[in-house]
CSV table of C-alpha atoms in Angstrom, one decimal:
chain,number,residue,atom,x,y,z
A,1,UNK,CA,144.2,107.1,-57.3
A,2,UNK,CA,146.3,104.5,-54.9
A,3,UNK,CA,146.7,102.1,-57.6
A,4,UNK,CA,147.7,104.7,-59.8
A,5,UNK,CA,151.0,105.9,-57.9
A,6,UNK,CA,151.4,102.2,-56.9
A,7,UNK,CA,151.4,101.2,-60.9
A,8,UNK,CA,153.9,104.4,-61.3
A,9,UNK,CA,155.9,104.0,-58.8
A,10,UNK,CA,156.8,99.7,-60.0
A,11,UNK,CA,158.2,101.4,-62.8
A,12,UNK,CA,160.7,104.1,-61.2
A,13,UNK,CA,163.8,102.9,-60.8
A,14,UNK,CA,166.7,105.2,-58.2
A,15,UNK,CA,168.9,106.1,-60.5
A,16,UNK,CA,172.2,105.5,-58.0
A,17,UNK,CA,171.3,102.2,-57.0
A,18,UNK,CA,170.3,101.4,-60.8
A,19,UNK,CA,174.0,102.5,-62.2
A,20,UNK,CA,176.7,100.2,-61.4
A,21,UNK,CA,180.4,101.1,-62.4
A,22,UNK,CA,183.6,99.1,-62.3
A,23,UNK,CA,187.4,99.1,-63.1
A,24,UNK,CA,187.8,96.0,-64.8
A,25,UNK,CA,191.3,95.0,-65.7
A,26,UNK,CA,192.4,92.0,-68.0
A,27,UNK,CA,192.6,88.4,-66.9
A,28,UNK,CA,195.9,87.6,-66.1
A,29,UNK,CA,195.8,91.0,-64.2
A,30,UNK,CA,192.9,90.1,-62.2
A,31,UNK,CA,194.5,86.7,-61.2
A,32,UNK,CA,197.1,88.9,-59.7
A,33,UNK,CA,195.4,90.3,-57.2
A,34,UNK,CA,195.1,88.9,-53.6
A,35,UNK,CA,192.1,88.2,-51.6
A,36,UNK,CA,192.0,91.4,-50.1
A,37,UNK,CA,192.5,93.1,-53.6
A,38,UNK,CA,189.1,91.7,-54.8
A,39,UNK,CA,187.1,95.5,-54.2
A,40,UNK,CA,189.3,97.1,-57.1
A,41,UNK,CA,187.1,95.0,-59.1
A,42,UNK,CA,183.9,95.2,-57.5
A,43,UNK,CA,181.1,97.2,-58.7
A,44,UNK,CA,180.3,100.7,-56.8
A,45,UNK,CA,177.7,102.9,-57.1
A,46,UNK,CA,177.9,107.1,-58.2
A,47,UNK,CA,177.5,109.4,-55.4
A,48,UNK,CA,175.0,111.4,-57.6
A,49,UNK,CA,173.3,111.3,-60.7
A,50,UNK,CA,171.4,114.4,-61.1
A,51,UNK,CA,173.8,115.9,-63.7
A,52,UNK,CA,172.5,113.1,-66.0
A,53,UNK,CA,169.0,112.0,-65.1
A,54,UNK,CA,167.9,115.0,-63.5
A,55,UNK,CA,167.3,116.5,-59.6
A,56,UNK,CA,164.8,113.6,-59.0
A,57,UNK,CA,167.3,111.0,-59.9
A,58,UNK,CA,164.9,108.8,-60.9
A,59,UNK,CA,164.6,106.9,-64.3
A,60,UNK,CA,161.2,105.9,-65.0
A,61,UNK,CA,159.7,103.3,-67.3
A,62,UNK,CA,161.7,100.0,-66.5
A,63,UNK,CA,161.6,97.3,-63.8
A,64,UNK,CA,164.5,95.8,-62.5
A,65,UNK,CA,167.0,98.4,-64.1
A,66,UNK,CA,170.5,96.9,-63.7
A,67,UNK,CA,172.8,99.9,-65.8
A,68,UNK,CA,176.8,98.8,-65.9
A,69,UNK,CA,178.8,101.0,-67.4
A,70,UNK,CA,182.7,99.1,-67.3
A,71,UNK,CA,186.0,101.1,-67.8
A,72,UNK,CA,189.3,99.6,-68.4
A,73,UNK,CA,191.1,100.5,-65.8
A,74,UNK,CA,194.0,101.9,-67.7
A,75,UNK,CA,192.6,103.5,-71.1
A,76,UNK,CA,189.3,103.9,-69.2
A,77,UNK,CA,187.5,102.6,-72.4
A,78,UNK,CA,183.4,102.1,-72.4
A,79,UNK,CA,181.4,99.2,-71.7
A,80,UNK,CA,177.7,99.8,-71.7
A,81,UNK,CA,175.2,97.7,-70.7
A,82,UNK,CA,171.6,98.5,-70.1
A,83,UNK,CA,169.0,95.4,-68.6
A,84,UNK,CA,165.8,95.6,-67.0
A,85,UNK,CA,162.7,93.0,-66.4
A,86,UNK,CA,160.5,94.8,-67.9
A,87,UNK,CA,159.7,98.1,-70.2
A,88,UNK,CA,156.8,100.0,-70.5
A,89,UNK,CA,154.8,99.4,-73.4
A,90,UNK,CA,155.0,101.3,-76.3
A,91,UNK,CA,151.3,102.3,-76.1
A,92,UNK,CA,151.7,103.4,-72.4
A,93,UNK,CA,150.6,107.5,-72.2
A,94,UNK,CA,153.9,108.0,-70.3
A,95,UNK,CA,157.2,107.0,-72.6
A,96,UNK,CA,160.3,105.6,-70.5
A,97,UNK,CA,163.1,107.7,-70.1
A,98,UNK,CA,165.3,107.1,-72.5
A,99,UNK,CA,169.0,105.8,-70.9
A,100,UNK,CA,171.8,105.4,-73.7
A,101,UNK,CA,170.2,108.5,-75.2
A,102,UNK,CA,170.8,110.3,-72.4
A,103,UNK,CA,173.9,108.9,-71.1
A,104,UNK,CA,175.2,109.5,-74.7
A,105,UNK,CA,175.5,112.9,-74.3
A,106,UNK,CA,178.3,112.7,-71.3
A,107,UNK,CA,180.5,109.6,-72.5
A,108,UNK,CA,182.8,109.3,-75.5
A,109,UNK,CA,181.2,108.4,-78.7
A,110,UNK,CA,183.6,105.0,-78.8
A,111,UNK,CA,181.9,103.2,-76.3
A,112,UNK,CA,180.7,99.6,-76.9
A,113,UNK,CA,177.9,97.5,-76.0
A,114,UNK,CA,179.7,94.1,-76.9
A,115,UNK,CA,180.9,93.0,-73.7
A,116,UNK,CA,183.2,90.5,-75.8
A,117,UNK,CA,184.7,93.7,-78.0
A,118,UNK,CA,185.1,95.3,-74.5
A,119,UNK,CA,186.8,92.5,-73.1
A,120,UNK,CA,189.3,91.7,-76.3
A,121,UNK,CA,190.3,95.1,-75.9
A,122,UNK,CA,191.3,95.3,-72.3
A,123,UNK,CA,193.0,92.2,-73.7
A,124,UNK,CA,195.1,94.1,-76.5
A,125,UNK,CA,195.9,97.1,-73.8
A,126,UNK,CA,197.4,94.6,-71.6
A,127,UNK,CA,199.3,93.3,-74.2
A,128,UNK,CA,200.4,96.3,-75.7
A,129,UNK,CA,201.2,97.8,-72.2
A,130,UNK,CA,199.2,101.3,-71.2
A,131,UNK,CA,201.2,104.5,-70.8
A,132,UNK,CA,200.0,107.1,-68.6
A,133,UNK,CA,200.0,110.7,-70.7
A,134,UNK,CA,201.7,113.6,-69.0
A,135,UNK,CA,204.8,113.4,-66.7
A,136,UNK,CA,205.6,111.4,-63.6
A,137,UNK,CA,205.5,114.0,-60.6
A,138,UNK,CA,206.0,112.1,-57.9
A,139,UNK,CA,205.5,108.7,-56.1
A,140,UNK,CA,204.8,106.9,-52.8
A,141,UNK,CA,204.4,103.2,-51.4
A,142,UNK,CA,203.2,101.0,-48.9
A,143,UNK,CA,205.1,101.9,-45.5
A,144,UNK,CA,206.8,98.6,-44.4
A,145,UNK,CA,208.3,99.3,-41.5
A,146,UNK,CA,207.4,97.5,-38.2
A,147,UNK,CA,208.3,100.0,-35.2
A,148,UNK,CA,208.6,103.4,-34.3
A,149,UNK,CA,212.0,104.9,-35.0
A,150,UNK,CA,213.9,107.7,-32.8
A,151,UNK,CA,214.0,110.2,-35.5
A,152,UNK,CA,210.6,109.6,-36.3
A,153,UNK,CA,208.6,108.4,-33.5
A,154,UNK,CA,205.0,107.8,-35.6
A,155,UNK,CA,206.7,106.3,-38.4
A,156,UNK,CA,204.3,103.5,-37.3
A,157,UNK,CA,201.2,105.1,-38.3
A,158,UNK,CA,201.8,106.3,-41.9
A,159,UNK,CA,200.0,104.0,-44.0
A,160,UNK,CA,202.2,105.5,-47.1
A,161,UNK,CA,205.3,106.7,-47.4
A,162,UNK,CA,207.4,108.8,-50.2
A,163,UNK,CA,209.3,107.0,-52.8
A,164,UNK,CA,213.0,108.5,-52.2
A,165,UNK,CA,214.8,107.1,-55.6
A,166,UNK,CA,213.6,104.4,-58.9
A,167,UNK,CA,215.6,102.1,-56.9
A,168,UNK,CA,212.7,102.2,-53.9
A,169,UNK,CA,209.9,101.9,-56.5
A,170,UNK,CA,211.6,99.3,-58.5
A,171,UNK,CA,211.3,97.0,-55.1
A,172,UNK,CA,208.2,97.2,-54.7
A,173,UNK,CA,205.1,95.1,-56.2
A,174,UNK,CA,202.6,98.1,-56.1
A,175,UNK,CA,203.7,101.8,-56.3
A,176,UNK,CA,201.0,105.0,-56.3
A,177,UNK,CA,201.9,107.3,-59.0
A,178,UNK,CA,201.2,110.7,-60.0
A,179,UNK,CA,201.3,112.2,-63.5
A,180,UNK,CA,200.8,116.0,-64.2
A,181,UNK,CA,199.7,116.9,-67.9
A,182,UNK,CA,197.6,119.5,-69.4
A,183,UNK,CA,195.7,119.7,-73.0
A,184,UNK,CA,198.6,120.1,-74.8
A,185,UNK,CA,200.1,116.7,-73.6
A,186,UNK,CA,199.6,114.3,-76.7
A,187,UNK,CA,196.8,111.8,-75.5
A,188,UNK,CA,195.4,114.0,-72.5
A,189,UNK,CA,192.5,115.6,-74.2
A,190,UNK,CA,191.0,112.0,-74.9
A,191,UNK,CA,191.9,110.5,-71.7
A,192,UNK,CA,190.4,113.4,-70.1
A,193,UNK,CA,186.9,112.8,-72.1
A,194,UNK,CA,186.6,109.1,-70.9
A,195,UNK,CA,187.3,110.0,-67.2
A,196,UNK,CA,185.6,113.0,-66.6
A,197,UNK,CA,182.3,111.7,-66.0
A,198,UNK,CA,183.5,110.9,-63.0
A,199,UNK,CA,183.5,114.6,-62.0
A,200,UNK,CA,179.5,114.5,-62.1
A,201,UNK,CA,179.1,111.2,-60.6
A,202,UNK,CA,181.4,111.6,-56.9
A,203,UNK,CA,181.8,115.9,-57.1
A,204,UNK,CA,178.4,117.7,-56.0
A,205,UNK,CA,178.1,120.6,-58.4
A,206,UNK,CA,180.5,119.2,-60.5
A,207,UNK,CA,180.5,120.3,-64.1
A,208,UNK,CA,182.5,119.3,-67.4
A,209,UNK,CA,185.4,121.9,-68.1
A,210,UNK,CA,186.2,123.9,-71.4
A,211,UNK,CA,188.6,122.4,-73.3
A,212,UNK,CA,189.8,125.3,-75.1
A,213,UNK,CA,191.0,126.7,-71.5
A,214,UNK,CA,194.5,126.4,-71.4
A,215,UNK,CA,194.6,127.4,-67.8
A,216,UNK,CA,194.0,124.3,-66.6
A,217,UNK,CA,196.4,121.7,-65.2
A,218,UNK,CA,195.8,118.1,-63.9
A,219,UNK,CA,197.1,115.0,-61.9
A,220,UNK,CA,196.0,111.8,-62.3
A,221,UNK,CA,196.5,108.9,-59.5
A,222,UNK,CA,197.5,106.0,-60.5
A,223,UNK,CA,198.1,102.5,-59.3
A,224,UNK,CA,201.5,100.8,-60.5
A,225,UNK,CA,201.6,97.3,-60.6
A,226,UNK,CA,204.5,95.2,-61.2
A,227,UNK,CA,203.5,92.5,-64.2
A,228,UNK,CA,204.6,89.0,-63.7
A,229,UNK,CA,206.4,87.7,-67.0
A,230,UNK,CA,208.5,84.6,-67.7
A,231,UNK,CA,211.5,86.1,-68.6
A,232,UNK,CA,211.8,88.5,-65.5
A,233,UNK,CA,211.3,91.4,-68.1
A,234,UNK,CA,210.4,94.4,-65.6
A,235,UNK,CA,207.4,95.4,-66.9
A,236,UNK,CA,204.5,97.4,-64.7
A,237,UNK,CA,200.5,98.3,-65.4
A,238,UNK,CA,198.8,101.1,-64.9
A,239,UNK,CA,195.3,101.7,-62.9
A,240,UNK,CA,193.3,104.7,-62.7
A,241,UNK,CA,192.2,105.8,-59.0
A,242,UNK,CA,191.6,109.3,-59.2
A,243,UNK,CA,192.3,112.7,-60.3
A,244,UNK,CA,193.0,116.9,-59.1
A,245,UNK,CA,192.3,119.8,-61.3
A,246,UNK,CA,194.2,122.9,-61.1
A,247,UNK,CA,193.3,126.0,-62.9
A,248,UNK,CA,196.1,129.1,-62.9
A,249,UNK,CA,195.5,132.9,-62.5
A,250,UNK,CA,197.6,135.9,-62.8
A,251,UNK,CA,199.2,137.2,-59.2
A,252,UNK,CA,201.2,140.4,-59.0
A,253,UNK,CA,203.3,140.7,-60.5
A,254,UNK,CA,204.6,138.0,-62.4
A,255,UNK,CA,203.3,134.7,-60.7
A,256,UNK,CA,200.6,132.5,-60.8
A,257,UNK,CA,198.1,131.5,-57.9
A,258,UNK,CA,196.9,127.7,-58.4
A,259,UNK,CA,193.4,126.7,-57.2
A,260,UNK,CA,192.2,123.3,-56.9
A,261,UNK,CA,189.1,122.6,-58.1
A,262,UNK,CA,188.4,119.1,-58.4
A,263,UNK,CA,189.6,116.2,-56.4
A,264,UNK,CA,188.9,112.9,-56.8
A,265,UNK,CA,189.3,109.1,-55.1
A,266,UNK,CA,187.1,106.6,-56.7
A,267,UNK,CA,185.6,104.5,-54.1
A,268,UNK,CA,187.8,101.3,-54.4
A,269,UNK,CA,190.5,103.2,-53.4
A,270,UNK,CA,189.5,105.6,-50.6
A,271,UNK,CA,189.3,105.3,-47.3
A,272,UNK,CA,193.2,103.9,-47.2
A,273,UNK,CA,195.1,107.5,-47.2
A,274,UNK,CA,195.3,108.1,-50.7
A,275,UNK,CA,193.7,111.6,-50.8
A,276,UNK,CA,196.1,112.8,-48.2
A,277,UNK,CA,198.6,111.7,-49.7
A,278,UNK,CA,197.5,112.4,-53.2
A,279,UNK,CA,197.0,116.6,-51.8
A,280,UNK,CA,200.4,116.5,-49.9
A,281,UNK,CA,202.7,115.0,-52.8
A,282,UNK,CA,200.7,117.9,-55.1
A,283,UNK,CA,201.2,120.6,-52.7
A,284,UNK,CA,205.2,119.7,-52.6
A,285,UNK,CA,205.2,119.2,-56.2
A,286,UNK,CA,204.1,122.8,-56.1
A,287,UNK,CA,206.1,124.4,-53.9
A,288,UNK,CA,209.2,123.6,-55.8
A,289,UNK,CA,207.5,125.5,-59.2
A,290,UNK,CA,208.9,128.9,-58.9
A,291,UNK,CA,206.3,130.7,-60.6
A,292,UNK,CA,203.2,129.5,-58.4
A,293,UNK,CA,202.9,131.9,-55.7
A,294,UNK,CA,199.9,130.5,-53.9
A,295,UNK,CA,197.8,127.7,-53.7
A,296,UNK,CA,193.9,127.8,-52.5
A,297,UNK,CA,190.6,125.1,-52.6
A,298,UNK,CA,187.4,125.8,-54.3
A,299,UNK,CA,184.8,125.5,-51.9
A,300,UNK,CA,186.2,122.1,-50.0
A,301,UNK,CA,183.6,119.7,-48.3
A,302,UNK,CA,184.3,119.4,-44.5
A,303,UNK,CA,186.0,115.9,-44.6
A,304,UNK,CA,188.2,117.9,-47.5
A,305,UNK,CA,189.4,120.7,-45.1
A,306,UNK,CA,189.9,118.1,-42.3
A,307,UNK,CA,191.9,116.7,-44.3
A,308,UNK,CA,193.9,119.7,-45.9
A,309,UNK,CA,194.5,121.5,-42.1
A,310,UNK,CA,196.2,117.3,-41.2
A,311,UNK,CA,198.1,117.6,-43.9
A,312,UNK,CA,199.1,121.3,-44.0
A,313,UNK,CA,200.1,121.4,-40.2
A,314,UNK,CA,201.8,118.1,-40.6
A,315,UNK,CA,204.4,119.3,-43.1
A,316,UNK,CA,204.7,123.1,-41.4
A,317,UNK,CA,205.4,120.9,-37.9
A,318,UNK,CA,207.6,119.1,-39.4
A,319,UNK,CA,209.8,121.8,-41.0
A,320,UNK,CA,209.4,123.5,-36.9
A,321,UNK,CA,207.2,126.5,-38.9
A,322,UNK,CA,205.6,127.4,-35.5
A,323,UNK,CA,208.6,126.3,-33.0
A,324,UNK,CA,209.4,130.2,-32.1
A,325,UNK,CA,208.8,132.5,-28.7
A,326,UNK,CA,205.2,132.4,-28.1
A,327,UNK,CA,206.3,136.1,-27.9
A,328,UNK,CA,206.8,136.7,-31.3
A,329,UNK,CA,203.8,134.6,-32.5
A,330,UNK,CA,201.4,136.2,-29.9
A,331,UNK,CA,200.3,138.7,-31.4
A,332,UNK,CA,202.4,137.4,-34.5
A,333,UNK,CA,205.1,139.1,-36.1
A,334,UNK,CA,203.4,140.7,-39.0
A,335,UNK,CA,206.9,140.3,-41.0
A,336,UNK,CA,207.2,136.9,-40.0
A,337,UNK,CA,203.8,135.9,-40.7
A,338,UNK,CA,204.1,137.5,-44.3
A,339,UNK,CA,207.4,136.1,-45.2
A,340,UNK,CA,206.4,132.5,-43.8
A,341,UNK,CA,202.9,132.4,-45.8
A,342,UNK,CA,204.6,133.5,-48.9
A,343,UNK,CA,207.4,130.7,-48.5
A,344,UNK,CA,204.6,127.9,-48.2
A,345,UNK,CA,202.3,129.3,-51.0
A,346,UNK,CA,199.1,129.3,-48.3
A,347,UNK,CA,196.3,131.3,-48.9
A,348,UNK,CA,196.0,134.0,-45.9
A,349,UNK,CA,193.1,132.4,-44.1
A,350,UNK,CA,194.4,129.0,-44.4
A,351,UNK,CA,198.0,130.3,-42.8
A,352,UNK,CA,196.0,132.0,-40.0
A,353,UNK,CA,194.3,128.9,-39.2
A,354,UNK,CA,197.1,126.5,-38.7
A,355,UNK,CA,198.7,128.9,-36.6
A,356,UNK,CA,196.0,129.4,-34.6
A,357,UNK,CA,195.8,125.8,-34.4
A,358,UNK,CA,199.4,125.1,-33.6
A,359,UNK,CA,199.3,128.2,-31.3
A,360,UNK,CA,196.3,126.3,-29.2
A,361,UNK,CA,197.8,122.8,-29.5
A,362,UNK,CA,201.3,124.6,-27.7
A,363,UNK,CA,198.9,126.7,-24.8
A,364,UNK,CA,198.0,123.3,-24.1
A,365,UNK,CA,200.9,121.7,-23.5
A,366,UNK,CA,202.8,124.6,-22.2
A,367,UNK,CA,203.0,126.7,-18.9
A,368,UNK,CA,202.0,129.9,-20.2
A,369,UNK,CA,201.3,133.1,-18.6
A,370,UNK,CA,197.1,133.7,-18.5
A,371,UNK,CA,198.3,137.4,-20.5
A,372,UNK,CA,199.1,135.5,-23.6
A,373,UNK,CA,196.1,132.7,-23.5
A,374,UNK,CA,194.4,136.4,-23.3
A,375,UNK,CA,196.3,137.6,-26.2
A,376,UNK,CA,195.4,134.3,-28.2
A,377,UNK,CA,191.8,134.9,-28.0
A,378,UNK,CA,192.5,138.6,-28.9
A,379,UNK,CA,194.2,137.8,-32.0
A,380,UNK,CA,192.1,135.0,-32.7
A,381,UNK,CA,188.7,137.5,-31.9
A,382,UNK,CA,190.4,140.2,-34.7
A,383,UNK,CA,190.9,137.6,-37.8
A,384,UNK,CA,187.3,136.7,-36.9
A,385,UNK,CA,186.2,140.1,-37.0
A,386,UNK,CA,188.0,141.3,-40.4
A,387,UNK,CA,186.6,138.2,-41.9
A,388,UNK,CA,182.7,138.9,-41.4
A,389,UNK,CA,183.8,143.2,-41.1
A,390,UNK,CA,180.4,143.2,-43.5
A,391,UNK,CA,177.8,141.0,-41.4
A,392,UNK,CA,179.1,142.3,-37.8
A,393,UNK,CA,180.0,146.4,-39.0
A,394,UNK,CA,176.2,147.6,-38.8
A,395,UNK,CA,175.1,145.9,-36.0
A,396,UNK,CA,174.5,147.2,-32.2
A,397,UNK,CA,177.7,147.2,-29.8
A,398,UNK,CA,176.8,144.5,-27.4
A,399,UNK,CA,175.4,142.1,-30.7
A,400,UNK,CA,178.4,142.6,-32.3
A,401,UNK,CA,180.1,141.1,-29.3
A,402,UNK,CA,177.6,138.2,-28.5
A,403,UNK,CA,178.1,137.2,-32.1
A,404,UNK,CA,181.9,137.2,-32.2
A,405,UNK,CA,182.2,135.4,-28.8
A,406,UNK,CA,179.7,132.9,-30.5
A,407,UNK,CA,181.9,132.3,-33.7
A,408,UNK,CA,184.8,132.3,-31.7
A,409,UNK,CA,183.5,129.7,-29.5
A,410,UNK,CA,182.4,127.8,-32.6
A,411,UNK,CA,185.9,128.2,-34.1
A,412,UNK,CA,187.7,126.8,-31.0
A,413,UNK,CA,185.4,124.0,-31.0
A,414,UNK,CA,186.3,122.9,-34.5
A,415,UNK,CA,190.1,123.6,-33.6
A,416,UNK,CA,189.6,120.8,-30.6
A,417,UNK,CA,187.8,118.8,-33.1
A,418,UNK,CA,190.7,118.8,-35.3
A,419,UNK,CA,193.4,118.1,-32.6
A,420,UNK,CA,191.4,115.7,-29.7
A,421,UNK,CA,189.9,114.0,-32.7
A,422,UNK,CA,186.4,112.5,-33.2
A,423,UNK,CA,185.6,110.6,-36.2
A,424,UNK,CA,188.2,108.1,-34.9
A,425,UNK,CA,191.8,110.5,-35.2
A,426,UNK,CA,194.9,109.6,-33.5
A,427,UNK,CA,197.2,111.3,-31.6
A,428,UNK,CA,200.7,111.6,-32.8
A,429,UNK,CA,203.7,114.1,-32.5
A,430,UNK,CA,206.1,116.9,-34.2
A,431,UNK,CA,209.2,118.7,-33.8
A,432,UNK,CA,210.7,118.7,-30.2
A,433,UNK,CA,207.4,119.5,-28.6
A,434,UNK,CA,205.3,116.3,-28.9
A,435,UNK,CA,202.4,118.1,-30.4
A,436,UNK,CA,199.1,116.3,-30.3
A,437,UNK,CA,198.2,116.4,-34.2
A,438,UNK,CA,195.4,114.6,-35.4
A,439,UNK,CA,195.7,111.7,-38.1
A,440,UNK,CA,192.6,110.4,-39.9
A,441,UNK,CA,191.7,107.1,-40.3
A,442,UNK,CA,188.5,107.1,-43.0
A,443,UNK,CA,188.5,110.6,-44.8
A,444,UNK,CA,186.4,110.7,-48.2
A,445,UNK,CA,189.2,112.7,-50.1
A,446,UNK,CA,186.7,114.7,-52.6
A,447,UNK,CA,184.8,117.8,-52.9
């Protein structure tokens, strides 16, 4: 029996460590890149790959498995390679699992095996210059600056900053992009098929979306590079880093609310700010379209919300959102707090935590009478309750009590989490209180 599952186990293969994918860009655009460039490049492995070889994700019958499967990192065009030492025989009991059968059925037809086809046309892309389909949202840029400025004292730590006109792109070498489109943009629908298998690869539960949906939106990331030529012609490539889907429904009485439902950063890109800044350049691309009313997140990850409440509380400090009388914000204004939600298209929940937040960061820093850190944990106890009403309604007094106390304690917990910062946060400050907000430094932007 031992040297049974030891002769069946030689020929299982771990299907993430087996799959290698890469962004692979032409050669004079390669040669462009510096040494600390070199990971855009690199292979990386999928975060999953149960969607495709099922829950085990294991592929049996091969030893050695070595899968690549290459995009061009602008048209995202297939490369498919498939390797192994060896392969079961043909009169083995147990038939391999078979890969490009199976892998057919969630990439585009077009895909080649030749890597010298795949390679000549990366080469005629280049030459004939990739086009991102949609419309350019909004863009931002490495933050150059070298100190901290009076009117804006953590200037210092932004890793990225907001392109203000085409003159501040234009200087740069590499700008970050964002493009909007739906299906009815002319070359979406195809461009949408090449990249979505990313959605099962990096998004846990992630599934492929209908294409006769017109509800959905999307923006796609990408990485702007200015191209070299002999002539000084400005000319600029684009590289795919990620992507957000949006899908619309109706809100009374003659709005839309807007919930995100997938986001993505590929692995060569995260871990340098891009997801915060991809979420905050879409939620202010949003708040200027009159007819969204509200924007919310399909069941985010924890490094996803950590991210969202930085972000959110970032831009409300920085408009002074929460610089009011503690009076009127404990216990809130109920006209305020309905008139500032609607203004910022927040979901209620989400608005109710980043004031509690903001309301806890301020008890911190401020003398306050003991009556209103009372009334805080009041307010804070009420939300809690209307949240789980169901789960706490039918249950003895005094449980009912020892539970809330419990989740309350748990939420403040998270709330000094968020604002003392594990997971290697710093400190910075808003508005003309120095409020101690948290900024990440490594946050896996994806749900």
């Amino acid at each position: 029996m031992t040297s049974t599952i030891e002769d069946a186990e030689k020929w299982a293969n771990d299907g993430i460590g087996a799959l290698s994918i890469s962004l692979v860009r032409s050669t004079d655009q390669t040669a462009q890149l510096g040494k600390t460039e070199q990971n855009l490049v690199a292979c990386f492995h999928p975060k999953f790959v149960y969607p495709i070889f099922g829950q085990e994700e294991t592929i049996y019958g091969y030893q050695d498995l070595d899968i690549q499967l290459q995009f061009d990192s602008s048209s995202l065009k297939n490369y498919l390679s498939i390797q192994y030492k060896a392969k079961l025989p043909e009169s083995s009991p147990v038939k391999p699992d078979e890969i490009e059968e199976t892998l057919y059925k969630f990439i585009p037809p077009d895909y080649t095996k030749s890597e010298e086809t795949f390679k000549k046309e990366i080469e005629e892309t280049f030459e004939k210059g990739f086009i991102p389909p949609g419309e350019k949202i909004s863009s931002y840029r490495p933050n150059h600056s070298k100190g901290k400025g009076k009117s804006n004292p953590t200037q210092k730590l932004e890793p990225w900053v907001k392109c203000d006109s085409e003159e501040d792109e234009n200087e740069e070498e590499v700008v970050y992009e964002l493009w909007a489109a739906n299906w009815k943009t002319p070359g979406f629908r195809e461009y949408h098929r090449r990249m979505q298998v990313f959605t099962l690869l990096y998004i846990e539960g992630g599934s492929y979306l209908e294409e006769d949906d017109h509800r959905w939106e999307f923006v796609v990331l990408y990485e702007r590079r200015k191209r070299r030529t002999a002539n000084s012609e400005r000319r600029y490539d684009y590289h795919f880093c990620g992507y957000v889907t949006l899908y619309s429904f109706y809100h009374y009485p003659s709005s839309i609310r807007l919930r995100l439902s997938q986001f993505i950063i590929l692995p060569p890109y995260q871990s340098c700010g891009h997801g915060s800044m991809l979420y905050s350049q879409i939620f202010q691309y949003l708040l200027k379209r009159t007819e969204v009313a509200e924007l919310t997140i399909e069941d985010p990850s924890e490094a996803f919300e950590d991210m969202r409440d930085k972000e959110d509380l970032k831009l409300l400090m920085k408009h002074n959102v929460f610089d009011l009388e503690l009076s009127k914000l404990i216990p809130v204004d109920r006209e305020w707090y309905l008139a500032t939600k609607e203004k910022w298209k927040l979901a209620d929940r989400q608005f109710s935590r980043l004031l509690e937040i903001a309301l806890k960061i301020r008890l911190s820093l401020e003398e306050t009478d003991p009556k209103v850190e009372r009334a805080y944990r009041i307010a804070v106890k009420e939300r809690l309750y209307r949240f789980n009403y169901d789960s706490l309604v039918n249950i003895p007094k005094e449980e009912r009590r020892e539970r809330l106390q419990q989740t309350f304690e748990g939420v403040m917990e998270d709330y000094d989490r968020i604002i003392s910062g594990e997971r290697r946060w710093q400190l910075r400050g808003y508005g003309d209180i120095h409020y101690a907000i948290c900024e990440p430094v490594e946050v896996l932007a994806q749900i």
